[in-house]
Coordinates of C-alpha atoms in Angstrom, one line a residue:
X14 CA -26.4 28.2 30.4
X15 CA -24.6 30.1 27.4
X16 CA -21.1 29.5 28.9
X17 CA -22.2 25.9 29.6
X18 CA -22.9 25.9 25.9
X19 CA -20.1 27.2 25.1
X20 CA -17.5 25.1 27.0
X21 CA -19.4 22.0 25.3
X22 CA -18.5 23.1 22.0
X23 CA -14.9 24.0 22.8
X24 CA -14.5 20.5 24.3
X25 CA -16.3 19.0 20.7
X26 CA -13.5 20.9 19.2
X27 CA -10.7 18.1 19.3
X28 CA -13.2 15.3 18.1
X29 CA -14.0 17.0 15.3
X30 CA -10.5 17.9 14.0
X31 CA -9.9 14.6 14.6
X32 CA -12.5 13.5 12.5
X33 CA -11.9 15.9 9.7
X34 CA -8.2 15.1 9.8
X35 CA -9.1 11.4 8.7
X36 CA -11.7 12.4 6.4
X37 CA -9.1 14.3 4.7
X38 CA -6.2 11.6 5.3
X39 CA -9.1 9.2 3.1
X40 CA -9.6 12.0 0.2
X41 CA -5.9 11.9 -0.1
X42 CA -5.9 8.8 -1.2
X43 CA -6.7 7.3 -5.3
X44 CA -8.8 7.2 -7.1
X45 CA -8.3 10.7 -6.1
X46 CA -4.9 11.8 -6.6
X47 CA -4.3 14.4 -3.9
X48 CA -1.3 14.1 -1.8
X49 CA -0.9 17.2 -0.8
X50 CA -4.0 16.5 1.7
X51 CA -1.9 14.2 3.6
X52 CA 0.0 16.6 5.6
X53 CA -3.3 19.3 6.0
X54 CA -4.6 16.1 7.9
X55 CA -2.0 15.3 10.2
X56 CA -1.8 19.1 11.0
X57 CA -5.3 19.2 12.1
X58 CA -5.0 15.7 14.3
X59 CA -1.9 17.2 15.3
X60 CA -3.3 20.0 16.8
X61 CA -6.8 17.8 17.9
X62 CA -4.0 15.4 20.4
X63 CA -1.5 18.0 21.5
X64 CA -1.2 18.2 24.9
X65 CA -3.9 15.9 25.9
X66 CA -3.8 13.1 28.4
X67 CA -3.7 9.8 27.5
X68 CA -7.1 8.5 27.2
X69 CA -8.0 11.4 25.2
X70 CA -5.1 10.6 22.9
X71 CA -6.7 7.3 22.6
X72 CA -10.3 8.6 21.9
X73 CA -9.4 10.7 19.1
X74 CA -6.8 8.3 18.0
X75 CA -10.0 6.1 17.2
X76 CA -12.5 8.9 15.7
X77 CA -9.3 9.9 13.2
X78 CA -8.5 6.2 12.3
X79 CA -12.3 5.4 12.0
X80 CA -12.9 8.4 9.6
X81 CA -9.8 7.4 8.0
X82 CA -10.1 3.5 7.3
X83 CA -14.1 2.5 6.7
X84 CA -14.4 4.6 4.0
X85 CA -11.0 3.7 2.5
X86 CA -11.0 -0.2 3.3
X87 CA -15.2 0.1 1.9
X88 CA -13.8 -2.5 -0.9
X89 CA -13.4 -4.9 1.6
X90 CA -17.5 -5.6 2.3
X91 CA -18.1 -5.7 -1.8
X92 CA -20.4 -9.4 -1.9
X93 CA -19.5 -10.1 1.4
X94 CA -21.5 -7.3 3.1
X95 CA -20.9 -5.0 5.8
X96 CA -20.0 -6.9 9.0
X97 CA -16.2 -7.8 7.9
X98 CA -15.7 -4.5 6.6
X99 CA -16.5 -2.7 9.6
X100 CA -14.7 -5.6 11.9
X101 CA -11.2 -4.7 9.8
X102 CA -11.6 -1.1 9.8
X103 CA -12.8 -1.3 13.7
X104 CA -9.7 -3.5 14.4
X105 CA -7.4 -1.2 12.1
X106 CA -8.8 1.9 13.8
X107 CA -7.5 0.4 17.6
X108 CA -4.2 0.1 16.1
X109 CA -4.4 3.9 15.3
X110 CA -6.0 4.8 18.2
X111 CA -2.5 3.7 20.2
X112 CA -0.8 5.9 17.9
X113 CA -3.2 8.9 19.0
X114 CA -2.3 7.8 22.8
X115 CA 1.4 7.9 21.7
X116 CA 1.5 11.1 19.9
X117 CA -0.8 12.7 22.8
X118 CA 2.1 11.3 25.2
X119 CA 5.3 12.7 23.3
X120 CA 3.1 16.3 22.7
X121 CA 4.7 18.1 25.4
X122 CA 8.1 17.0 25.0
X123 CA 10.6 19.7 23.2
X124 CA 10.0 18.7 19.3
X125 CA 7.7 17.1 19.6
X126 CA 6.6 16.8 15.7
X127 CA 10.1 14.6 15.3
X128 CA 9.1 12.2 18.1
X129 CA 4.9 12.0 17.1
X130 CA 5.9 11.4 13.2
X131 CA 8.2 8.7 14.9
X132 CA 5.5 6.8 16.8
X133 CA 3.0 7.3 13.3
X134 CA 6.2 4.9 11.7
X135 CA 6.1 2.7 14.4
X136 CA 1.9 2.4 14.8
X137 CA 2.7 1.6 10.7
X138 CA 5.5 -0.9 11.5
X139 CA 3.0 -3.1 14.0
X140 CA -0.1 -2.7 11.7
X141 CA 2.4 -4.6 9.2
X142 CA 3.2 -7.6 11.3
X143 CA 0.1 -8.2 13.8
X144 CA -1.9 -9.7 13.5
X145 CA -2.2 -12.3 11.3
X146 CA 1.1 -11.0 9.4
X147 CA 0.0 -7.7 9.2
X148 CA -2.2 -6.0 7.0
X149 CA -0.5 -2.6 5.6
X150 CA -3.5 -1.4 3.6
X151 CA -3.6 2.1 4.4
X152 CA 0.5 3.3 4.9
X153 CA 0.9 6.8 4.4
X154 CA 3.4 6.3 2.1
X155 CA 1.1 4.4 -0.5
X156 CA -1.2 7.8 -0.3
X157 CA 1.6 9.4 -2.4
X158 CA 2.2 8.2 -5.9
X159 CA 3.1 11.9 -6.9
X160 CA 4.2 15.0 -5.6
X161 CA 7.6 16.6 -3.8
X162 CA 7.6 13.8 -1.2
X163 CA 7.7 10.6 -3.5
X164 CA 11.2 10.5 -4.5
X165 CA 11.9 9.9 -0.8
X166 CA 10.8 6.6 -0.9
X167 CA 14.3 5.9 -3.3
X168 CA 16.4 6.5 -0.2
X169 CA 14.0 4.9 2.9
X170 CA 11.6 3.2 1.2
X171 CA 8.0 3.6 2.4
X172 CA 8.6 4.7 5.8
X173 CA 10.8 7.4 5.4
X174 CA 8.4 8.6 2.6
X175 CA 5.7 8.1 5.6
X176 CA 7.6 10.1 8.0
X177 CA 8.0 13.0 5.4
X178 CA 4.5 13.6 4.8
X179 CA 3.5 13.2 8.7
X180 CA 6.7 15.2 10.2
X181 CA 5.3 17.9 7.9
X182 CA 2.0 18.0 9.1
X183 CA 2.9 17.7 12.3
X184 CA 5.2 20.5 11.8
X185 CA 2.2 22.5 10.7
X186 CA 0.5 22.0 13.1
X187 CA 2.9 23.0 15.9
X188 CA 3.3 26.1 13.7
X189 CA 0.0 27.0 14.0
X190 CA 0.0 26.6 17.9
X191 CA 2.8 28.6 18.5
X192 CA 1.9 31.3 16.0
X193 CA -1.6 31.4 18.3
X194 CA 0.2 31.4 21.1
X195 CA 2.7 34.1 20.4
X196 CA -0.1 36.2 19.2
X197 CA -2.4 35.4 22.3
X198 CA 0.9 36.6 24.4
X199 CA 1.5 40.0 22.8
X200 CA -2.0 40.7 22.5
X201 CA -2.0 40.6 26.4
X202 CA 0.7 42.3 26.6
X203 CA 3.3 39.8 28.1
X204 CA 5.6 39.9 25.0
X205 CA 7.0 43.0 23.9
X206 CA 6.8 40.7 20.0
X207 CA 4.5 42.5 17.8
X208 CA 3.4 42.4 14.1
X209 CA 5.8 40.2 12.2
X210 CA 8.4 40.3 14.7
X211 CA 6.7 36.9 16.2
X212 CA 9.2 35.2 13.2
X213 CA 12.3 36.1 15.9
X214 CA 10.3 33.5 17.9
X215 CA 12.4 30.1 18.1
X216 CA 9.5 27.6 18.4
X217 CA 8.1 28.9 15.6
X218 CA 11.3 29.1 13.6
X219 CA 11.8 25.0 14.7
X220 CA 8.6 24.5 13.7
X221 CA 8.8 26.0 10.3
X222 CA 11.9 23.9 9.8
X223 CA 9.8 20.5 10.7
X224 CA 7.1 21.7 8.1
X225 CA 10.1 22.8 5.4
X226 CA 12.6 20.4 5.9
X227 CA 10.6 17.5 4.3
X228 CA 9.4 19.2 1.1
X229 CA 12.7 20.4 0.6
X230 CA 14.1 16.6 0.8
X231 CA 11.6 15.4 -1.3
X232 CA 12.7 18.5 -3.9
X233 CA 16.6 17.5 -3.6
X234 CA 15.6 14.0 -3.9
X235 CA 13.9 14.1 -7.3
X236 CA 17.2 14.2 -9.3
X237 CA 18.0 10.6 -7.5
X238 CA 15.3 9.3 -9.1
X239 CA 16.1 7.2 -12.2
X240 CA 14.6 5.7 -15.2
X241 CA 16.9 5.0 -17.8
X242 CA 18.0 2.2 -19.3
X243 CA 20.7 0.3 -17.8
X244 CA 20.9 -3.3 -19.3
X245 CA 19.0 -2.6 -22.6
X246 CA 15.2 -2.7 -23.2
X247 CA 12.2 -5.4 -23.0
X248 CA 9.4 -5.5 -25.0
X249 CA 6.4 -6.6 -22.7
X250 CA 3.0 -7.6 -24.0
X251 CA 0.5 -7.2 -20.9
X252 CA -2.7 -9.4 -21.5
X253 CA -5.9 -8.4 -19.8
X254 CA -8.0 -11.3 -20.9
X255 CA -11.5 -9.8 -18.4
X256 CA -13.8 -12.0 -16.4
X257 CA -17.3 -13.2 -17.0
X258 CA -18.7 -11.8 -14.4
X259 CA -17.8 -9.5 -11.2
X260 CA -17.4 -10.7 -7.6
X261 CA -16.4 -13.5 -5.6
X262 CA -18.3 -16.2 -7.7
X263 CA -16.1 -14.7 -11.1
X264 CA -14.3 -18.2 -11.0
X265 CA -17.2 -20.6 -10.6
X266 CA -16.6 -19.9 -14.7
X267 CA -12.8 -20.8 -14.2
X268 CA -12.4 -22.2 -17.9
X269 CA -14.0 -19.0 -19.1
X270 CA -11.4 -16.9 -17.3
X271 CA -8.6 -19.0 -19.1
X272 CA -10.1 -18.8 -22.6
X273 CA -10.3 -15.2 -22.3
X274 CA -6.7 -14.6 -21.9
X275 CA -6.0 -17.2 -24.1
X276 CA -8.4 -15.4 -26.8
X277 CA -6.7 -12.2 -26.2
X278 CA -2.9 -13.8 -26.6
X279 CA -3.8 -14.9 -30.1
X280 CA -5.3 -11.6 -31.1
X281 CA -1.8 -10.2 -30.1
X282 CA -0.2 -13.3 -32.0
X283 CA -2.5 -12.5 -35.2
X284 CA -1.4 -9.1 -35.2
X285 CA 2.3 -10.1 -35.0
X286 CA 1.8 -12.7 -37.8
X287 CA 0.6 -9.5 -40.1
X288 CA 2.9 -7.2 -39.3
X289 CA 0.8 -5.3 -37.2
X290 CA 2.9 -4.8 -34.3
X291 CA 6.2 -5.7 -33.5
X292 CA 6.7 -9.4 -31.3
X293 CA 7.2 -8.8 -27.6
X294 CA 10.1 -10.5 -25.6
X295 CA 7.6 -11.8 -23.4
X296 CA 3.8 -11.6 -22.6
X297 CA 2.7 -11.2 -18.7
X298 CA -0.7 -12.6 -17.6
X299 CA -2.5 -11.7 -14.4
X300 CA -3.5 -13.7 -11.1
X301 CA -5.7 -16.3 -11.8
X302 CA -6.2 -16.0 -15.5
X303 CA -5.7 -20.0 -15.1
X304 CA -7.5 -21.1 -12.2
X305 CA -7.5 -24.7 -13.6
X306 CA -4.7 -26.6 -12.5
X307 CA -2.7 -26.8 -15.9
X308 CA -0.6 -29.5 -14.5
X309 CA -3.6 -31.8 -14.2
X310 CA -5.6 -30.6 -16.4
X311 CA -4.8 -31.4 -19.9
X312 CA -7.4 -29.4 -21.6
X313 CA -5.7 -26.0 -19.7
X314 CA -2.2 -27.1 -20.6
X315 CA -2.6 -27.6 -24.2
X316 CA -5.1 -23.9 -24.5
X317 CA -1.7 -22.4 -22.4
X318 CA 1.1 -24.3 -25.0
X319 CA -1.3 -22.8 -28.1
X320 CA -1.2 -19.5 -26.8
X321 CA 2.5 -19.5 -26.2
X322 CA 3.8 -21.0 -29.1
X323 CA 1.1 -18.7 -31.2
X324 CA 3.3 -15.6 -29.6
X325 CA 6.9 -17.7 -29.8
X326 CA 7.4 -15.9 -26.4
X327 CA 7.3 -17.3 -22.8
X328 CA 4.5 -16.4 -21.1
X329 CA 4.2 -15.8 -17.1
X330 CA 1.2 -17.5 -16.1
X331 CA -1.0 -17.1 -12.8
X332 CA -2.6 -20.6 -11.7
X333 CA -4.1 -22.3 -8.8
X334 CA -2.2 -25.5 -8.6
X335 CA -2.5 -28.2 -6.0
X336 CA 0.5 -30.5 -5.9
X337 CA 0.5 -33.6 -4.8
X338 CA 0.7 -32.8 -1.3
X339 CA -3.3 -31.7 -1.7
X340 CA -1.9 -28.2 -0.6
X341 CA -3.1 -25.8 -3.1
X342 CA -0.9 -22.5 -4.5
X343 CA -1.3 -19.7 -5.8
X344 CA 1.5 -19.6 -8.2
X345 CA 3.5 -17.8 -11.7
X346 CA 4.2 -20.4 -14.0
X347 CA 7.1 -19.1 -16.6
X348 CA 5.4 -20.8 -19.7
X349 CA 8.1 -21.3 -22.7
X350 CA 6.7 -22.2 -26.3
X351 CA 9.2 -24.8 -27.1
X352 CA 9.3 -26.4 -23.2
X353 CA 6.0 -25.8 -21.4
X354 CA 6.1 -25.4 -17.9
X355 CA 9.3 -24.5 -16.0
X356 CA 10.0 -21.6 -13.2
X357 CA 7.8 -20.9 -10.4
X358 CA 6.8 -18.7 -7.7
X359 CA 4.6 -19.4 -5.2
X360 CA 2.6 -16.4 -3.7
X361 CA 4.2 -15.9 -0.1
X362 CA 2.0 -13.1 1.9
X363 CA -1.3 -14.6 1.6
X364 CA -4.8 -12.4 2.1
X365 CA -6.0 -13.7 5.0
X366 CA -9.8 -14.0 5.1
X367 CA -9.5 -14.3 1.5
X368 CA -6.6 -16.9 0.7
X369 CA -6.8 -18.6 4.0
X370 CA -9.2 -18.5 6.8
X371 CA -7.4 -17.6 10.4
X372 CA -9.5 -19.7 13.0
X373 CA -11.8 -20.4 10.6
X374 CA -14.3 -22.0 13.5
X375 CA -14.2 -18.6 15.8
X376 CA -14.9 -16.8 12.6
X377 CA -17.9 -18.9 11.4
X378 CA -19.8 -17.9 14.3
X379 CA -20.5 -14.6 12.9
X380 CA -20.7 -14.9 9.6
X381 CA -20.7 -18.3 7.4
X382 CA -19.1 -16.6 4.6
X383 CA -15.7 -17.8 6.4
X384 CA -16.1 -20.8 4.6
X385 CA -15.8 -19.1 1.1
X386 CA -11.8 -17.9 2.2
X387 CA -9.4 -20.4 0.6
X388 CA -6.9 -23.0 2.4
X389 CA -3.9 -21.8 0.2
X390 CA -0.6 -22.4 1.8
X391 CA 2.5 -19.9 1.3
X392 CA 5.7 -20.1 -0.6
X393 CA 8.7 -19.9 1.0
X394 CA 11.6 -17.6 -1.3
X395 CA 11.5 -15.2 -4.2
X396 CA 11.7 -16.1 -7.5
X397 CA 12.9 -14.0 -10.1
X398 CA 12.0 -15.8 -14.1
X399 CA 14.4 -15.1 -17.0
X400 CA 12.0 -14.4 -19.6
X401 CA 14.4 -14.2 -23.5
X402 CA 17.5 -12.4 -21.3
X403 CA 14.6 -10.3 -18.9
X404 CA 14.9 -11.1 -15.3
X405 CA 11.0 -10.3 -14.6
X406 CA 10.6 -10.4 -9.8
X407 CA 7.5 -11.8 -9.1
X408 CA 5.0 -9.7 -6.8
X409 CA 1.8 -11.5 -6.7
X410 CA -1.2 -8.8 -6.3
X411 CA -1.7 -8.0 -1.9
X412 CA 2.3 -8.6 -1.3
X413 CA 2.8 -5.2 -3.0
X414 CA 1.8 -3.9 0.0
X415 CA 4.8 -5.6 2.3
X416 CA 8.0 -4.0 1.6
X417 CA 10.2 -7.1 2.4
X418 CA 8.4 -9.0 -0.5
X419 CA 8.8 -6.8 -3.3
X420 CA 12.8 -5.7 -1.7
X421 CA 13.6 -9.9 -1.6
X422 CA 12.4 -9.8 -5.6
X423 CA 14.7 -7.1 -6.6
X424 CA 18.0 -8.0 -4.9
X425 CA 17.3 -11.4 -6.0
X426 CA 18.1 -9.4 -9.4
X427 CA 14.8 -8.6 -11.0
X428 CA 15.6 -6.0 -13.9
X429 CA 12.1 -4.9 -13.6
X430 CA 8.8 -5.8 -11.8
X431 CA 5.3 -7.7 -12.4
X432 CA 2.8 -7.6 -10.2
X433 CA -0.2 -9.9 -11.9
X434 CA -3.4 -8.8 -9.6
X435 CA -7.2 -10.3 -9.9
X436 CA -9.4 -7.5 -8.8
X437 CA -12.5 -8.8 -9.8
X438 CA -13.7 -9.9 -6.6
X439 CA -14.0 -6.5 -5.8
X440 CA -15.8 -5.5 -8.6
X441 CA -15.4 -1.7 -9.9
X442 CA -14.3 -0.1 -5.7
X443 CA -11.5 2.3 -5.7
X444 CA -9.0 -1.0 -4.1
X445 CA -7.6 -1.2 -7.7
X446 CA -6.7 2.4 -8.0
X447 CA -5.4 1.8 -4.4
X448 CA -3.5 -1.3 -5.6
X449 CA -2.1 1.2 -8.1
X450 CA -0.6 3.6 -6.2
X451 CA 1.1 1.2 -4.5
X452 CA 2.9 -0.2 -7.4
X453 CA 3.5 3.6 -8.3
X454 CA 5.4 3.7 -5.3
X455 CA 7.4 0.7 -5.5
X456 CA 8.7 1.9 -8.6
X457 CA 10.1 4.6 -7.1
X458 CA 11.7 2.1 -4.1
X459 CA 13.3 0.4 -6.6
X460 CA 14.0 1.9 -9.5
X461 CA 12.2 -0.7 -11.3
X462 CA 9.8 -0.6 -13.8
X463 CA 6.7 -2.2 -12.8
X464 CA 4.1 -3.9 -14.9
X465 CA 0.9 -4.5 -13.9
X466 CA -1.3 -7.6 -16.0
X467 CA -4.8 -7.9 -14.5
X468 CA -7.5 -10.2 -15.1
X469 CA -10.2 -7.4 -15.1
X470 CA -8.1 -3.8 -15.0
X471 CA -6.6 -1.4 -14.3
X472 CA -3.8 -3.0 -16.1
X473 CA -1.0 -1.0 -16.6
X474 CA 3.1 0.2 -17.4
X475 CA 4.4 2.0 -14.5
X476 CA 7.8 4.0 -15.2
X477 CA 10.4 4.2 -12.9
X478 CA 9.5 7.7 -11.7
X479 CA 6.1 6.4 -10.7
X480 CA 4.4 8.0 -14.0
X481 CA 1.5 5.7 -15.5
X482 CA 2.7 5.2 -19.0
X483 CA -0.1 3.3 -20.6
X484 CA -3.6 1.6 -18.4
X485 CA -6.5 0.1 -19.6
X486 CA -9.8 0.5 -18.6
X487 CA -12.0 -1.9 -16.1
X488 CA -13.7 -5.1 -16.9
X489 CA -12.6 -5.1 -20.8
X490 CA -10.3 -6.9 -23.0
X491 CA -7.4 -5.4 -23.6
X492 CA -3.7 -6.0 -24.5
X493 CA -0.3 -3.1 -23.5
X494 CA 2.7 -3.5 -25.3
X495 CA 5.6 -1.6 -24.2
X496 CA 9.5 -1.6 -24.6
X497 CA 10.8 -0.9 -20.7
X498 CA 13.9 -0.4 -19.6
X499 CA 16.3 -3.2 -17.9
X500 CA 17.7 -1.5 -14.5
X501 CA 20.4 -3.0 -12.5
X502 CA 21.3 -1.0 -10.2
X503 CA 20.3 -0.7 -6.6
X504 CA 18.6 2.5 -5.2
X505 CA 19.7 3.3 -1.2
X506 CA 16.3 2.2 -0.2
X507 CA 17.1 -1.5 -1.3
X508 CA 20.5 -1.8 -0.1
X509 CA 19.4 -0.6 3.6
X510 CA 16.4 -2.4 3.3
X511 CA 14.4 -2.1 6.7
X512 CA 17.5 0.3 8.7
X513 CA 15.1 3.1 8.2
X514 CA 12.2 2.0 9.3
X515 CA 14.3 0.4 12.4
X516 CA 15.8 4.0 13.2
X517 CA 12.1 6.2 12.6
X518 CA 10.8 3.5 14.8
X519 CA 13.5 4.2 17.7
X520 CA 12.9 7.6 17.2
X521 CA 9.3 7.4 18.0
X522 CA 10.0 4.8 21.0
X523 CA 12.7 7.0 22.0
X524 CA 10.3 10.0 22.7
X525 CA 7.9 7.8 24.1
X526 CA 10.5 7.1 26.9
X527 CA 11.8 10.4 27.5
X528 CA 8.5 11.4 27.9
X529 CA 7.9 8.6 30.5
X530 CA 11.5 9.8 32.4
X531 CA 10.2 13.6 32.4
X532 CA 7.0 12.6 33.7
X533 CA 7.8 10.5 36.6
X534 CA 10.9 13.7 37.4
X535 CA 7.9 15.4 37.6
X536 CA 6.2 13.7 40.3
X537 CA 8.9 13.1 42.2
X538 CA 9.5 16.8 42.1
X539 CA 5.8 17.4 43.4
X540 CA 6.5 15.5 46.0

């Protein structure tokens, strides 16, 4: 009965390293700022798959992604309730769960950590795309707004600064096996390795060098890393106006929303008027902080006009428009004092289930709330606004997440980066420090500055190195004002664009097929 007992818990063991390893994978994540814990998890879930068969790959593929993503995508159920929470994280979790089945497959191969981290890129690279254009909440990378392995993500972007932190865990792990391994050997008497000698071993010496190699990359990386000036300074006034009240029914008070940030634009223009502070170049408002069509809407264009001309700056203006083809936008509307309305940019990855409802009548048999997502259509190119001499790219809120978006924005020769965000729907739920760290990252990527207006916070100025300058507070007025460098030139990660994540991704198929060619040699062999 005891050994029965005991042969229960040994097989438990997997499941709950697995379960752990996403816990921790979670914790890593803001509002806590832990990145270190990022490669601790993928050690443990490293160990949890290794050498398993597939379905058991599969299995705790599942149990780490579901310990993983419903805690982190918990925002996702504020007002709406449970039920399309759990369905995302459940659906995210499969995705995952093939990445589990993958990494269990390539486990046995000859470094193996290289080929796992590989398929981790390319379980990343589909939950981007599919379905419904991807959803990429949740990328290693965007775990990592400081520490050794950030400046990575100025040579590869987001997933070679994904494939650090899980090639390094990975590497751990392997580490740890073969350390238990060698030990179990000599202890039996098999190896003549004792004490330290077990160093002289070369699996553990490869496997050192996968959990090395990447910290040491990161280290040598950090010099790349640049924030100085390059084209001069702007002078950026960031206006968080708040809301009148949290949740998804925030704009059923729409011309509240625009008087706020209106209000808060004159207090800034007051203050210039007496000497207070010093005028901006331009001032940045968030998402939505017009939800009244100004182009329609006379009132809304003439409290807009007022507030611009009150600065003497252009303004950068989110609105919900509907042109005349009924379609409605969500869209940046480069404001000038003098001229009114002129550039746009029309929001191009949408939020499904938010912006627009995929198969709205499948979806409204489980939960009527379907019919609260908006019909917005996308927009089709990026749009870079020349703001007094500043060429400000355009990322509007959930497309900092896609790294095509925000790349198009700076080749198209942004000098630095807004990314206007309403978080108010989700009330005060860690998706806004989340948000964050994303833009933290994308910094980095770039070499861009990025600012960050917000109707209800965290507002904030984001150095090039990732390093939060200045942030408000949540669900306050408030108003930033910073003088930001103008950058120009192109880090490696922008020129090569998606080449990296196109070669991590071979690697990982790569493995997957070697493994497939050593496994069917095998059976022919048996037979």
């Amino acid at each position: 009965m005891l050994s029965k007992v005991r042969s229960h818990l040994r097989r438990s063991v997997p499941l709950a390293l697995a379960v752990i390893a996403g816990l921790l994978l979670y914790v890593s994540f803001p509002p806590r700022e832990l990145p270190w814990l990022a490669p601790i998890s993928f050690a443990l879930f490293g160990v949890a798959v290794y050498g398993r068969r597939l379905r058991a790959g599969f299995g705790l593929g599942l149990a780490f992604g579901l310990a993983y993503l419903v805690p982190l995508l918990s925002w996702t159920g504020v007002d709406v309730g449970p039920l399309p929470w759990l369905a995302l994280a459940a659906a995210e979790a499969l995705l995952v769960s093939l990445a589990g089945m993958g990494i269990a497959y390539v486990s046995r191969l000859p470094l193996w950590p290289l080929w796992a981290s590989g398929v981790w890129i390319a379980s990343e690279a589909l939950r981007a795309r599919a379905p419904f254009d991807g959803f990429p909440w949740g990328k290693v990378a965007f775990g990592q707004p400081s520490g050794v392995f950030l400046p990575l993500a100025s040579l590869g972007g987001t997933p070679l600064l994904g494939f650090a932190v899980v090639l390094c865990g990975f590497g751990l792990g392997s580490l740890a096996l073969r350390v238990r391994k060698v030990r179990r050997t000599s202890s039996e008497g098999a190896s003549s390795l004792k004490g330290l000698s077990f160093l002289k071993d070369k699996g553990i010496a490869v496997a050192a060098a996968f959990t090395v190699a990447p910290v040491v990359a990161g280290a040598l990386a950090m010099p790349l890393v640049a924030t100085s000036a390059e084209a001069g300074t702007a002078r950026v006034a960031l206006i968080q106006g708040n809301v009148p009240r949290m949740g998804l029914d925030f704009n059923s008070q729409r011309r509240a929303v625009l008087d706020y940030h209106v209000r808060e634009t004159m207090k800034l223009a007051a203050k210039i008027k007496s000497g207070q502070v010093e005028r901006p170049d331009l001032v940045l408002w968030p998402e939505n902080s017009s939800d009244i069509d100004p182009y329609t809407n006379q009132d809304a264009y003439d409290e807009i006009t007022k507030a611009a001309q009150a600065v003497g700056v252009p303004i950068s203006v989110g609105a919900v428009v509907t042109p005349q083809d009924g379609k409605p936008r969500n869209r940046l509307i480069q404001w000038d004092p003098k001229t009114g309305p002129g550039a746009v940019y029309d929001k191009r990855h949408l939020q499904p289930f938010g912006e627009y409802m995929p198969y709205r009548g499948f979806f409204r048999i489980f939960s009527k709330d379907v019919d609260r997502a908006g019909n917005f259509v996308p927009g089709k190119k990026p749009v870079v606004f020349d703001m007094s001499g500043t060429k400000v790219g355009n990322i509007t809120c959930y497309e900092a997440a896609f790294d095509d978006t925000v790349r198009d924005q700076v080749r198209e020769g942004a000098q630095i980066l807004s990314v206007p965000s309403n978080n108010a729907t989700f009330e005060r739920s860690q998706m806004t420090y989340q948000q964050l760290a994303m833009d933290r990252v994308r910094a980095v990527e770039h070499g861009r500055a990025v600012m960050v207006p917000v109707t209800s916070g965290v507002s904030a100025v984001i150095a090039a190195d990732g390093s939060l300058e200045q942030q408000t507070g949540m669900f306050e007025p408030a108003t930033l004002l910073a003088d930001v460098p103008k950058r120009t030139s192109q880090t490696l990660a922008t020129r090569v664009g998606a080449w990296p994540e196109a070669l991590l991704v071979a690697i990982g198929v790569g493995g997957l097929g070697w493994a497939v060619v050593r496994a069917r040699a095998g059976r022919r062999s048996d037979a």
